[in-house]
Amino acid sequence: METGTEKAGWSGAGWARLAIGLVQGVALYALHRAMEAKAWPATEPALFEALVYAWAFIPILLLGGLGDMRRVTLAVWAVVATAVAVGLGLHHVLREAPGTNFQYLHGGAGIFVAAVLFIGHHLVQGADTARRPIAPYPVYFDAAWKHGVQLALAGAFTGVFWLVLLLGAALFKLIGLDFLEKLIREEWFAVPGTTVAFAAAVHLTDVKAGVIRGVRTVALTLLSWLMPLMGLIAVGFLVALPFTGLKLLWATGHAAALVLAAAAVLIILLNAAYQDGADARTPAVLKWAGRVTALAVAPLVAIAAYGVWLRVGQYGLTPDRVVASACALVGACYAVGYAMAALKPGAWLKPLEATNVATAFVAIGVLVALFTPLADPARIAVADQVRRLEAGKIAPDKFDYGFLRFDGARWGRAELERLKAHATGPNAKVISEKAAEALKLEYRYQRDEQRPQFDADRITVWPKGRTLPDGFVKQAWDAGDGWSPCIQGGDRACDAFFADLDADGTEEVLLSPGYQLNVYRFADGRWTKAGDLNAGGCPGVAEALKAGKFKVAEPKWKDLEVAGQHLRLQGDGCEPQPEVKAASK
């Protein structure tokens, strides 16, 4: 019988994995030191970012590929994956305008690159295992879920590894020895130590296949029984929607993202229940729930896509809306395939297999397009927003030139330069001047501080029938008037209420972006912000305000005057504040 060490194979794949982890750690530490010292290659942002992507992800692919793929296939895939990671890293820097500061895997791009490599790795591994371009679905399922569980366990092991070191350092410090505490604080130890621990965990979990299989089975079983619950929630939401209407949904400002997230959860839970397609071992209740849940994906994706389409029609494309559109496209692939799987008689959800494999290729294509000039969200959004400006769909004084300057990457900066020099149309002079102003800005919100953008169409006035004061709507807002999301830029929907809070006979305007009330008072011929009322997210507050069920009341707690300033008690929680009782004499 083999011993644990012999089975672990530390003389072969085990030592190779430890070596990969050590080299990865040393390389990442060297990159970190170069960044701190502002030395090469950190002096070349594009090269530096590409190296970070390569050393962060490719060694992990090698750790997972050893023992699961043929060496030739793994070597070729490593070269291709390196080229992809380096290419995406280079583009992520080269797309930015000159002078932009960079950080490790900044902007969330690392998550998307990891997704591309994870999906691609398992498509390649499946093909290598089956010895054909498209492998049987159980092969993909086994590899992807195995490595998913493996990565989770390796991450947990690495976390415990550091907890043990910290505990050991604390114990030694109790007796006056701080060598271990000083050691683990050293970056030259911490970075390679982390990567080596992770590599060791990958190997130990890889050779203990029964452990991985057992954990995976438990995880999938638990997730599969959440599928009927999530399906019931989704169906209930869809049934209630015709009665509540879509207005409340769109008023949140993030409905499309939330609905897409719900669809993604349904997809994950459906796959947890379906597993590798072994129909005979799936309980009947999960089969029925699975068909209903699979049908619910399509309307959820449709609602999300419609929400994105409405926002684009109203305000044009932004990078976030481009990404949301891409996610809706991938979701549509799942939605169509899962609807066919739910409606097709015979083996339970069998078309789900082809849908998952085909959509994996679509997802890779979409992600790569988003992180290359082909469909870069900033490039597409800049082109759309400038087209709207020049077509007169948005007034020059309401156009967000700061977006071009700070969020439009190099394309936004180039368009600002063009608009400054060669603006066309009836508003060419105004556009040119504002483009020149934007080019002078030094940071993103300097524009907002200088010139808030007010859009009365985004504000719903309560009670119904009332309108905002003319002076409030027509006022030329500036930084001294105070900041509120309801006044400055963006597309946030807000509510407006009225109350005379200072008892001067003139009602203040209370603007609610959802989490508080921004109070504006009229004095010296201008509306300016007096302060905020904290609604605190307490239940029933928004409904009562809209119904007019509120009144001006004296504070229950007195202010504390310090150096001429009034310090006001801010309530903690949603419970009513107690009355102040006079002290007994």
Coordinates of C-alpha atoms in Angstrom, one line a residue:
M1 CA 0.0 0.0 0.0
E2 CA 1.3 3.5 -0.9
T3 CA 2.1 6.0 1.8
G4 CA 0.6 9.5 1.6
T5 CA 4.0 10.9 0.5
E6 CA 4.5 8.2 -2.2
K7 CA 0.9 8.8 -3.4
A8 CA 1.4 12.5 -3.4
G9 CA 4.4 12.0 -5.8
W10 CA 6.7 14.6 -4.4
S11 CA 9.5 13.2 -6.6
G12 CA 7.6 14.2 -9.7
A13 CA 4.5 16.4 -10.2
G14 CA 4.6 17.5 -6.6
W15 CA 8.1 19.0 -6.8
A16 CA 7.3 20.5 -10.2
R17 CA 4.3 22.3 -8.7
L18 CA 6.3 23.6 -5.8
A19 CA 8.9 24.9 -8.2
I20 CA 6.2 26.7 -10.2
G21 CA 4.8 28.2 -7.1
L22 CA 8.2 29.4 -6.0
V23 CA 9.1 30.9 -9.4
Q24 CA 5.7 32.6 -9.5
G25 CA 6.2 34.1 -6.1
V26 CA 9.8 35.3 -6.8
A27 CA 8.6 36.9 -10.1
L28 CA 5.6 38.7 -8.5
Y29 CA 7.9 39.9 -5.6
A30 CA 10.4 41.3 -8.2
L31 CA 7.6 43.1 -10.0
H32 CA 6.3 44.5 -6.7
R33 CA 9.8 45.8 -5.8
A34 CA 10.2 47.3 -9.3
M35 CA 6.9 49.2 -8.8
E36 CA 7.9 50.5 -5.4
A37 CA 11.4 51.6 -6.6
K38 CA 9.9 53.0 -9.9
A39 CA 12.5 50.9 -11.7
W40 CA 12.3 48.9 -15.0
P41 CA 9.9 47.3 -16.0
A42 CA 7.5 49.4 -13.9
T43 CA 8.7 52.4 -15.9
E44 CA 7.0 50.9 -18.9
P45 CA 3.3 50.6 -17.8
A46 CA 2.2 48.4 -20.7
L47 CA 5.0 45.9 -20.3
F48 CA 4.6 45.9 -16.6
E49 CA 0.9 45.2 -16.7
A50 CA 1.4 42.4 -19.2
L51 CA 4.0 40.8 -17.0
V52 CA 1.7 41.0 -14.0
Y53 CA -1.1 39.3 -15.9
A54 CA 1.2 36.6 -17.1
W55 CA 2.8 35.8 -13.7
A56 CA -0.5 36.0 -11.9
F57 CA -2.4 33.6 -14.1
I58 CA -0.3 31.3 -16.2
P59 CA 1.5 29.5 -13.3
I60 CA -2.0 28.6 -11.9
L61 CA -2.9 27.1 -15.3
L62 CA 0.3 25.0 -15.2
L63 CA -0.5 23.9 -11.6
G64 CA -3.9 22.6 -12.8
G65 CA -2.7 21.2 -16.1
L66 CA 0.0 19.0 -14.7
G67 CA -1.3 15.5 -14.4
D68 CA -4.6 16.3 -16.3
M69 CA -3.2 17.2 -19.7
R70 CA -0.6 15.8 -22.0
R71 CA 2.7 17.7 -21.7
V72 CA 2.7 18.8 -25.3
T73 CA -0.8 20.0 -25.1
L74 CA -0.1 21.8 -21.9
A75 CA 3.0 23.5 -23.3
V76 CA 1.1 24.7 -26.4
W77 CA -1.8 25.9 -24.3
A78 CA 0.6 27.7 -21.9
V79 CA 2.1 29.6 -24.8
V80 CA -1.3 30.5 -26.2
A81 CA -2.7 31.5 -22.7
T82 CA 0.4 33.6 -22.1
A83 CA -0.1 35.4 -25.4
V84 CA -3.8 36.1 -24.5
A85 CA -2.9 37.3 -21.0
V86 CA -0.1 39.5 -22.2
G87 CA -2.2 40.9 -25.1
L88 CA -5.1 41.8 -22.8
G89 CA -2.7 43.3 -20.3
L90 CA -1.0 45.4 -23.0
H91 CA -4.4 46.6 -24.3
H92 CA -5.6 47.5 -20.9
V93 CA -2.8 50.0 -20.5
L94 CA -2.5 51.2 -24.1
R95 CA -6.2 52.0 -24.2
E96 CA -5.7 54.6 -21.5
A97 CA -4.9 58.2 -22.2
P98 CA -1.3 59.3 -21.4
G99 CA -0.6 60.2 -17.8
T100 CA -3.0 57.6 -16.3
N101 CA -1.8 55.9 -13.1
F102 CA -1.9 52.1 -13.0
Q103 CA -2.2 49.4 -10.4
Y104 CA -2.1 45.6 -10.3
L105 CA -5.0 44.2 -12.3
H106 CA -6.8 47.5 -12.0
G107 CA -10.4 48.2 -13.0
G108 CA -11.6 44.7 -12.4
A109 CA -10.0 43.5 -15.7
G110 CA -8.2 40.7 -13.9
I111 CA -11.5 39.1 -13.1
F112 CA -12.5 39.0 -16.8
V113 CA -9.0 37.8 -17.9
A114 CA -9.2 35.0 -15.3
A115 CA -12.7 34.1 -16.6
V116 CA -11.3 33.9 -20.2
L117 CA -8.4 31.6 -19.1
F118 CA -10.6 29.5 -16.9
I119 CA -13.1 28.8 -19.6
G120 CA -10.4 28.3 -22.2
H121 CA -8.4 26.0 -20.0
H122 CA -11.3 23.6 -19.6
L123 CA -12.3 23.6 -23.2
V124 CA -8.6 22.7 -24.1
Q125 CA -8.4 20.1 -21.3
G126 CA -11.7 18.5 -22.3
A127 CA -10.5 18.3 -26.0
D128 CA -7.2 16.8 -24.9
T129 CA -8.8 14.3 -22.6
A130 CA -11.3 13.1 -25.2
R131 CA -8.8 13.4 -28.1
R132 CA -11.3 15.4 -30.2
P133 CA -12.1 19.1 -30.7
I134 CA -15.5 18.9 -28.8
A135 CA -15.5 16.5 -25.8
P136 CA -18.5 14.7 -24.3
Y137 CA -20.2 17.0 -21.8
P138 CA -19.3 14.9 -18.7
V139 CA -15.7 15.5 -19.5
Y140 CA -16.1 19.3 -19.3
F141 CA -18.3 19.0 -16.2
D142 CA -15.8 16.9 -14.4
A143 CA -12.8 19.1 -15.2
A144 CA -14.4 22.5 -14.5
W145 CA -16.1 21.6 -11.3
K146 CA -13.0 19.7 -10.1
H147 CA -10.8 22.7 -10.6
G148 CA -13.4 25.0 -9.2
V149 CA -13.5 23.1 -5.9
Q150 CA -9.7 22.7 -6.0
L151 CA -9.1 26.4 -6.3
A152 CA -11.5 27.1 -3.4
L153 CA -9.8 24.5 -1.2
A154 CA -6.3 25.7 -2.1
G155 CA -7.4 29.3 -1.3
A156 CA -8.7 28.2 2.0
F157 CA -5.5 26.2 2.7
T158 CA -3.4 29.3 2.0
G159 CA -5.6 31.3 4.3
V160 CA -5.1 28.8 7.1
F161 CA -1.4 28.6 6.4
W162 CA -1.2 32.3 7.2
L163 CA -3.3 32.0 10.3
V164 CA -0.9 29.3 11.6
L165 CA 2.1 31.5 10.9
L166 CA 0.4 34.4 12.7
L167 CA -0.5 32.2 15.6
G168 CA 3.1 30.9 15.8
A169 CA 4.4 34.5 15.7
A170 CA 2.1 35.4 18.6
L171 CA 3.2 32.4 20.7
F172 CA 6.9 33.2 20.2
K173 CA 6.3 36.8 21.0
L174 CA 4.9 35.8 24.4
I175 CA 8.3 34.6 25.4
G176 CA 10.2 37.6 23.9
L177 CA 11.1 36.1 20.5
D178 CA 9.9 38.1 17.5
F179 CA 12.0 36.5 14.7
L180 CA 8.9 34.8 13.2
E181 CA 6.8 38.0 13.3
K182 CA 9.6 39.9 11.6
L183 CA 10.0 37.1 9.0
I184 CA 6.3 37.0 7.9
R185 CA 6.3 40.8 7.6
E186 CA 9.0 40.6 5.0
E187 CA 7.6 40.8 1.5
W188 CA 10.4 38.6 0.1
F189 CA 9.0 35.8 2.3
A190 CA 5.3 36.6 2.2
V191 CA 4.8 36.7 -1.5
P192 CA 6.7 33.5 -2.5
G193 CA 5.5 31.8 0.7
T194 CA 1.9 32.4 -0.3
T195 CA 2.4 31.1 -3.9
V196 CA 4.3 28.0 -2.7
A197 CA 1.5 27.2 -0.1
F198 CA -1.1 27.6 -2.8
A199 CA 0.9 25.3 -5.2
A200 CA 1.3 22.7 -2.4
A201 CA -2.5 22.8 -1.7
V202 CA -3.2 22.3 -5.4
H203 CA -1.0 19.2 -5.5
L204 CA -2.3 17.7 -2.3
T205 CA -5.9 18.1 -3.4
D206 CA -5.1 16.8 -6.9
V207 CA -3.7 13.5 -5.7
K208 CA -6.5 13.0 -3.2
A209 CA -9.1 12.7 -5.9
G210 CA -11.6 11.2 -3.5
V211 CA -11.5 14.3 -1.3
I212 CA -12.3 16.6 -4.3
R213 CA -15.0 14.3 -5.5
G214 CA -16.6 14.2 -2.1
V215 CA -16.5 17.9 -1.5
R216 CA -17.8 18.5 -5.0
T217 CA -20.7 16.1 -4.5
V218 CA -21.7 17.7 -1.3
A219 CA -21.5 21.2 -2.7
L220 CA -23.5 20.3 -5.8
T221 CA -26.2 18.5 -3.8
L222 CA -26.7 21.5 -1.5
L223 CA -26.8 23.9 -4.4
S224 CA -29.2 21.7 -6.4
W225 CA -31.8 21.9 -3.6
L226 CA -31.6 25.7 -3.7
M227 CA -32.6 25.6 -7.3
P228 CA -36.4 25.1 -6.6
L229 CA -36.3 27.9 -4.1
M230 CA -34.6 30.3 -6.5
G231 CA -36.9 29.1 -9.3
L232 CA -40.0 29.8 -7.2
I233 CA -38.7 33.3 -6.4
A234 CA -38.0 34.0 -10.1
V235 CA -41.4 32.8 -11.2
G236 CA -43.1 34.7 -8.4
F237 CA -41.3 37.9 -9.5
L238 CA -42.4 37.3 -13.1
V239 CA -46.0 36.7 -12.1
A240 CA -46.1 39.8 -9.9
L241 CA -44.5 42.0 -12.6
P242 CA -47.7 42.6 -14.7
F243 CA -49.5 43.9 -11.6
T244 CA -46.7 46.1 -10.3
G245 CA -45.5 47.4 -13.7
L246 CA -41.9 48.1 -14.8
K247 CA -41.8 51.7 -13.5
L248 CA -40.7 50.7 -10.0
L249 CA -38.1 48.4 -11.5
W250 CA -36.5 51.1 -13.6
A251 CA -36.6 53.7 -10.8
T252 CA -33.9 51.7 -8.9
G253 CA -31.3 52.6 -11.5
H254 CA -29.7 49.2 -11.4
A255 CA -32.6 46.9 -12.3
A256 CA -30.9 45.3 -15.4
A257 CA -27.8 44.3 -13.4
L258 CA -29.9 42.8 -10.6
V259 CA -32.1 40.9 -13.0
L260 CA -29.1 39.6 -14.9
A261 CA -27.5 38.5 -11.6
A262 CA -30.7 36.6 -10.8
A263 CA -30.6 34.9 -14.2
A264 CA -26.9 34.0 -13.6
V265 CA -27.8 32.4 -10.2
L266 CA -30.5 30.4 -11.8
I267 CA -28.1 29.1 -14.4
I268 CA -25.5 28.1 -11.8
L269 CA -28.1 26.3 -9.7
L270 CA -29.6 24.5 -12.7
N271 CA -26.1 23.2 -13.6
A272 CA -25.6 22.1 -10.0
A273 CA -28.8 20.1 -10.3
Y274 CA -28.0 18.7 -13.8
Q275 CA -24.4 17.9 -13.0
D276 CA -23.0 15.6 -15.7
G277 CA -26.4 14.6 -17.1
A278 CA -26.8 11.4 -15.2
D279 CA -30.6 11.5 -15.5
A280 CA -31.4 8.4 -13.5
R281 CA -30.1 9.8 -10.1
T282 CA -31.9 13.1 -10.2
P283 CA -35.0 13.2 -8.0
A284 CA -38.3 13.9 -9.7
V285 CA -39.0 17.1 -7.8
L286 CA -35.7 18.6 -9.1
K287 CA -36.6 17.6 -12.6
W288 CA -39.9 19.4 -12.6
A289 CA -38.5 22.4 -10.8
G290 CA -35.6 22.4 -13.3
R291 CA -37.9 22.6 -16.3
V292 CA -39.8 25.5 -14.8
T293 CA -36.6 27.3 -13.7
A294 CA -35.0 26.8 -17.1
L295 CA -38.0 28.5 -18.7
A296 CA -37.7 31.5 -16.2
V297 CA -34.2 32.4 -17.5
A298 CA -35.5 33.7 -20.8
P299 CA -38.0 36.3 -19.5
L300 CA -35.4 37.5 -16.9
V301 CA -32.8 38.0 -19.6
A302 CA -35.4 39.7 -21.8
I303 CA -36.3 42.1 -19.0
A304 CA -32.7 43.0 -18.4
A305 CA -32.0 43.5 -22.1
Y306 CA -35.1 45.7 -22.4
G307 CA -33.9 47.8 -19.4
V308 CA -30.5 48.3 -21.0
W309 CA -32.1 49.2 -24.3
L310 CA -34.3 51.8 -22.6
R311 CA -31.3 53.4 -20.8
V312 CA -29.3 53.5 -24.0
G313 CA -32.2 55.1 -25.8
Q314 CA -32.6 57.7 -23.1
Y315 CA -29.0 58.5 -22.3
G316 CA -26.8 56.7 -24.8
L317 CA -24.1 54.1 -24.3
T318 CA -21.7 54.2 -21.4
P319 CA -18.9 51.6 -20.7
D320 CA -21.1 50.0 -18.1
R321 CA -24.0 49.7 -20.6
V322 CA -21.7 48.2 -23.2
V323 CA -20.7 45.5 -20.7
A324 CA -24.3 45.0 -19.6
S325 CA -25.3 44.6 -23.3
A326 CA -22.5 42.0 -23.7
C327 CA -23.7 40.1 -20.6
A328 CA -27.3 40.2 -21.9
L329 CA -26.0 38.7 -25.2
V330 CA -24.3 35.8 -23.3
G331 CA -27.4 35.5 -21.2
A332 CA -29.6 35.3 -24.3
C333 CA -27.6 32.3 -25.5
Y334 CA -28.3 30.5 -22.2
A335 CA -31.9 31.7 -22.3
V336 CA -32.7 30.2 -25.7
G337 CA -30.9 27.0 -25.1
Y338 CA -32.4 26.4 -21.7
A339 CA -35.9 27.2 -23.0
M340 CA -35.4 24.5 -25.6
A341 CA -34.1 22.1 -23.0
A342 CA -37.1 22.7 -20.8
L343 CA -39.7 22.2 -23.6
K344 CA -38.0 19.3 -25.3
P345 CA -39.4 15.9 -24.2
G346 CA -37.2 13.0 -23.5
A347 CA -34.0 13.0 -21.4
W348 CA -34.2 15.7 -18.7
L349 CA -32.7 19.0 -20.0
K350 CA -30.4 17.2 -22.4
P351 CA -30.0 20.3 -24.7
L352 CA -28.5 22.1 -21.7
E353 CA -25.2 20.3 -22.5
A354 CA -24.8 21.7 -26.0
T355 CA -26.0 25.1 -24.8
N356 CA -23.3 25.3 -22.1
V357 CA -20.5 24.2 -24.5
A358 CA -21.6 26.6 -27.3
T359 CA -22.1 29.5 -24.9
A360 CA -18.6 28.9 -23.4
F361 CA -17.1 29.7 -26.8
V362 CA -19.4 32.7 -27.2
A363 CA -18.4 34.0 -23.7
I364 CA -14.7 33.8 -24.6
G365 CA -15.3 35.7 -27.8
V366 CA -17.3 38.4 -26.1
L367 CA -14.8 38.8 -23.3
V368 CA -11.8 39.0 -25.7
A369 CA -13.7 41.5 -27.8
L370 CA -14.4 43.7 -24.8
F371 CA -10.8 43.8 -23.8
T372 CA -9.4 44.5 -27.3
P373 CA -10.1 47.5 -29.6
L374 CA -12.7 45.4 -31.4
A375 CA -15.4 46.2 -28.8
D376 CA -13.7 48.1 -26.1
P377 CA -16.6 49.6 -24.0
A378 CA -14.9 53.0 -23.8
R379 CA -14.4 53.2 -27.5
I380 CA -18.0 52.3 -28.3
A381 CA -19.4 54.5 -25.6
V382 CA -17.4 57.6 -26.7
A383 CA -18.4 57.2 -30.3
D384 CA -22.1 56.9 -29.3
Q385 CA -22.0 59.9 -26.9
V386 CA -20.2 62.2 -29.3
R387 CA -22.7 61.1 -32.1
R388 CA -25.6 62.1 -29.8
L389 CA -23.9 65.4 -29.0
E390 CA -23.3 66.3 -32.7
A391 CA -26.7 65.1 -33.7
G392 CA -28.3 67.5 -31.2
K393 CA -29.9 64.7 -29.1
I394 CA -28.3 66.2 -26.0
A395 CA -27.7 69.9 -25.3
P396 CA -24.1 71.0 -25.1
D397 CA -24.5 72.4 -21.6
K398 CA -25.8 69.0 -20.4
F399 CA -23.3 66.8 -22.1
D400 CA -20.8 65.0 -19.8
Y401 CA -17.4 66.2 -21.1
G402 CA -15.9 64.8 -17.9
F403 CA -16.8 61.4 -19.2
L404 CA -14.7 61.9 -22.3
R405 CA -11.8 63.3 -20.2
F406 CA -11.6 60.6 -17.5
D407 CA -13.7 57.6 -18.5
G408 CA -13.4 57.5 -22.2
A409 CA -9.8 56.3 -22.2
R410 CA -7.7 57.4 -25.2
W411 CA -10.7 57.6 -27.4
G412 CA -12.4 60.1 -25.1
R413 CA -9.3 62.3 -24.9
A414 CA -8.9 62.2 -28.7
E415 CA -12.6 63.2 -29.2
L416 CA -12.1 66.1 -26.8
E417 CA -9.1 67.3 -28.8
R418 CA -11.1 67.0 -32.0
L419 CA -14.2 68.8 -30.6
K420 CA -12.0 71.6 -29.3
A421 CA -10.4 72.2 -32.7
H422 CA -13.1 71.1 -35.2
A423 CA -16.5 71.0 -33.5
T424 CA -19.3 71.1 -36.1
G425 CA -23.0 72.0 -36.1
P426 CA -25.0 75.0 -34.8
N427 CA -23.4 74.7 -31.3
A428 CA -19.9 74.3 -32.5
K429 CA -18.5 77.3 -30.5
V430 CA -20.1 76.2 -27.2
I431 CA -19.0 72.6 -27.7
S432 CA -15.4 73.7 -28.5
E433 CA -15.2 75.9 -25.4
K434 CA -16.5 73.2 -23.1
A435 CA -14.2 70.6 -24.6
A436 CA -11.3 72.9 -23.9
E437 CA -12.5 73.4 -20.3
A438 CA -12.7 69.6 -19.9
L439 CA -9.2 69.1 -21.1
K440 CA -7.9 71.4 -18.4
L441 CA -9.5 69.4 -15.6
E442 CA -7.1 67.6 -13.3
Y443 CA -9.4 65.0 -11.6
R444 CA -12.8 63.4 -12.3
Y445 CA -15.1 65.3 -10.0
Q446 CA -13.6 68.7 -10.5
R447 CA -16.2 69.2 -13.3
D448 CA -19.0 68.4 -10.9
E449 CA -17.6 70.9 -8.3
Q450 CA -17.4 73.6 -11.0
R451 CA -20.7 73.0 -12.9
P452 CA -23.4 70.7 -11.6
Q453 CA -25.7 69.4 -14.3
F454 CA -29.4 69.7 -13.4
D455 CA -32.1 67.6 -15.2
A456 CA -35.6 68.2 -13.9
D457 CA -36.9 65.3 -15.9
R458 CA -35.2 62.9 -13.5
I459 CA -37.0 64.3 -10.5
T460 CA -40.5 63.2 -9.5
V461 CA -42.3 65.8 -7.4
W462 CA -44.5 64.9 -4.5
P463 CA -47.4 65.5 -3.9
K464 CA -48.6 65.0 -7.4
G465 CA -49.6 68.2 -9.1
R466 CA -46.9 70.3 -7.6
T467 CA -43.8 71.4 -9.5
L468 CA -40.3 72.6 -8.5
P469 CA -39.9 76.4 -8.1
D470 CA -38.9 78.1 -11.4
G471 CA -35.8 79.5 -9.8
F472 CA -34.8 76.1 -8.6
V473 CA -35.1 74.6 -12.1
K474 CA -33.5 77.5 -14.0
Q475 CA -30.8 78.4 -11.6
A476 CA -27.2 78.1 -12.9
W477 CA -25.8 75.7 -10.3
D478 CA -22.2 75.9 -9.2
A479 CA -20.0 74.3 -6.5
G480 CA -21.0 76.7 -3.8
D481 CA -24.7 75.6 -4.0
G482 CA -23.9 72.2 -2.6
W483 CA -23.7 68.7 -4.0
S484 CA -26.6 66.3 -4.5
P485 CA -26.8 63.3 -6.9
C486 CA -30.2 64.6 -7.9
I487 CA -28.6 67.8 -9.4
Q488 CA -25.2 66.6 -10.7
G489 CA -24.9 64.5 -13.8
G490 CA -25.7 60.8 -14.2
D491 CA -29.1 59.3 -14.6
R492 CA -30.2 58.8 -11.0
A493 CA -34.0 59.1 -10.5
C494 CA -34.9 61.2 -7.5
D495 CA -37.9 62.4 -5.5
A496 CA -38.7 65.9 -4.3
F497 CA -40.7 67.0 -1.3
F498 CA -41.5 70.3 0.4
A499 CA -41.3 71.4 4.0
D500 CA -40.7 74.7 5.9
L501 CA -37.9 73.5 8.2
D502 CA -36.6 76.8 9.4
A503 CA -40.1 78.4 9.9
D504 CA -39.3 81.4 7.7
G505 CA -42.4 81.1 5.7
T506 CA -40.6 79.7 2.6
E507 CA -40.7 76.0 2.0
E508 CA -37.4 74.1 1.6
V509 CA -36.9 71.6 -1.3
L510 CA -36.0 68.1 0.0
L511 CA -34.4 66.0 -2.7
S512 CA -34.2 62.3 -2.1
P513 CA -31.7 60.1 -4.1
G514 CA -32.9 57.2 -2.0
Y515 CA -30.8 57.1 1.1
Q516 CA -31.2 60.6 2.5
L517 CA -32.9 63.9 2.0
N518 CA -30.7 66.8 0.6
V519 CA -32.3 70.0 2.0
Y520 CA -32.1 73.2 -0.2
R521 CA -33.2 76.6 1.1
F522 CA -33.8 79.9 -0.8
A523 CA -31.8 82.8 0.5
D524 CA -30.2 85.9 -1.0
G525 CA -31.7 85.1 -4.4
R526 CA -30.3 81.6 -4.7
W527 CA -31.1 78.0 -3.8
T528 CA -28.3 76.5 -1.8
K529 CA -27.9 73.3 0.2
A530 CA -28.5 73.6 3.9
G531 CA -27.7 70.1 4.9
D532 CA -29.0 66.5 4.8
L533 CA -31.7 64.6 6.7
N534 CA -30.6 61.0 7.2
A535 CA -33.4 58.6 6.3
G536 CA -31.1 55.7 7.2
G537 CA -33.0 53.3 4.9
C538 CA -35.6 52.8 7.6
P539 CA -38.7 50.9 6.4
G540 CA -41.8 53.0 5.5
V541 CA -40.0 56.3 5.3
A542 CA -40.1 56.7 1.5
E543 CA -43.8 55.6 1.3
A544 CA -44.8 58.0 4.1
L545 CA -43.0 60.9 2.4
K546 CA -44.7 60.2 -0.9
A547 CA -48.1 60.0 0.8
G548 CA -47.5 63.3 2.5
K549 CA -47.6 61.7 6.0
F550 CA -45.0 63.8 7.6
K551 CA -44.8 67.1 9.6
V552 CA -42.2 69.5 10.8
A553 CA -41.3 68.7 14.5
E554 CA -39.0 70.0 17.2
P555 CA -35.9 67.9 17.8
K556 CA -36.1 65.5 20.7
W557 CA -32.5 66.1 21.5
K558 CA -30.9 69.5 21.9
D559 CA -27.8 70.5 20.0
L560 CA -24.4 70.7 21.7
E561 CA -22.8 74.1 20.9
V562 CA -19.0 74.0 20.7
A563 CA -16.8 76.9 19.5
G564 CA -19.8 78.4 17.8
Q565 CA -20.7 75.2 16.0
H566 CA -23.9 73.2 16.7
L567 CA -23.2 69.4 17.0
R568 CA -26.4 67.5 16.2
L569 CA -27.2 64.0 17.4
Q570 CA -27.5 61.5 14.5
G571 CA -29.9 58.7 15.3
D572 CA -28.5 55.2 15.5
G573 CA -30.9 52.8 13.8
C574 CA -34.6 53.2 13.0
E575 CA -36.0 53.3 16.5
P576 CA -37.6 56.6 17.7
Q577 CA -35.2 58.6 19.8
P578 CA -36.2 58.9 23.5
E579 CA -37.4 62.1 25.1
V580 CA -34.9 64.0 27.2
K581 CA -35.9 63.8 30.8
A582 CA -35.1 66.6 33.2
A583 CA -32.6 65.6 35.9
S584 CA -34.2 65.4 39.4
K585 CA -33.0 67.9 41.9

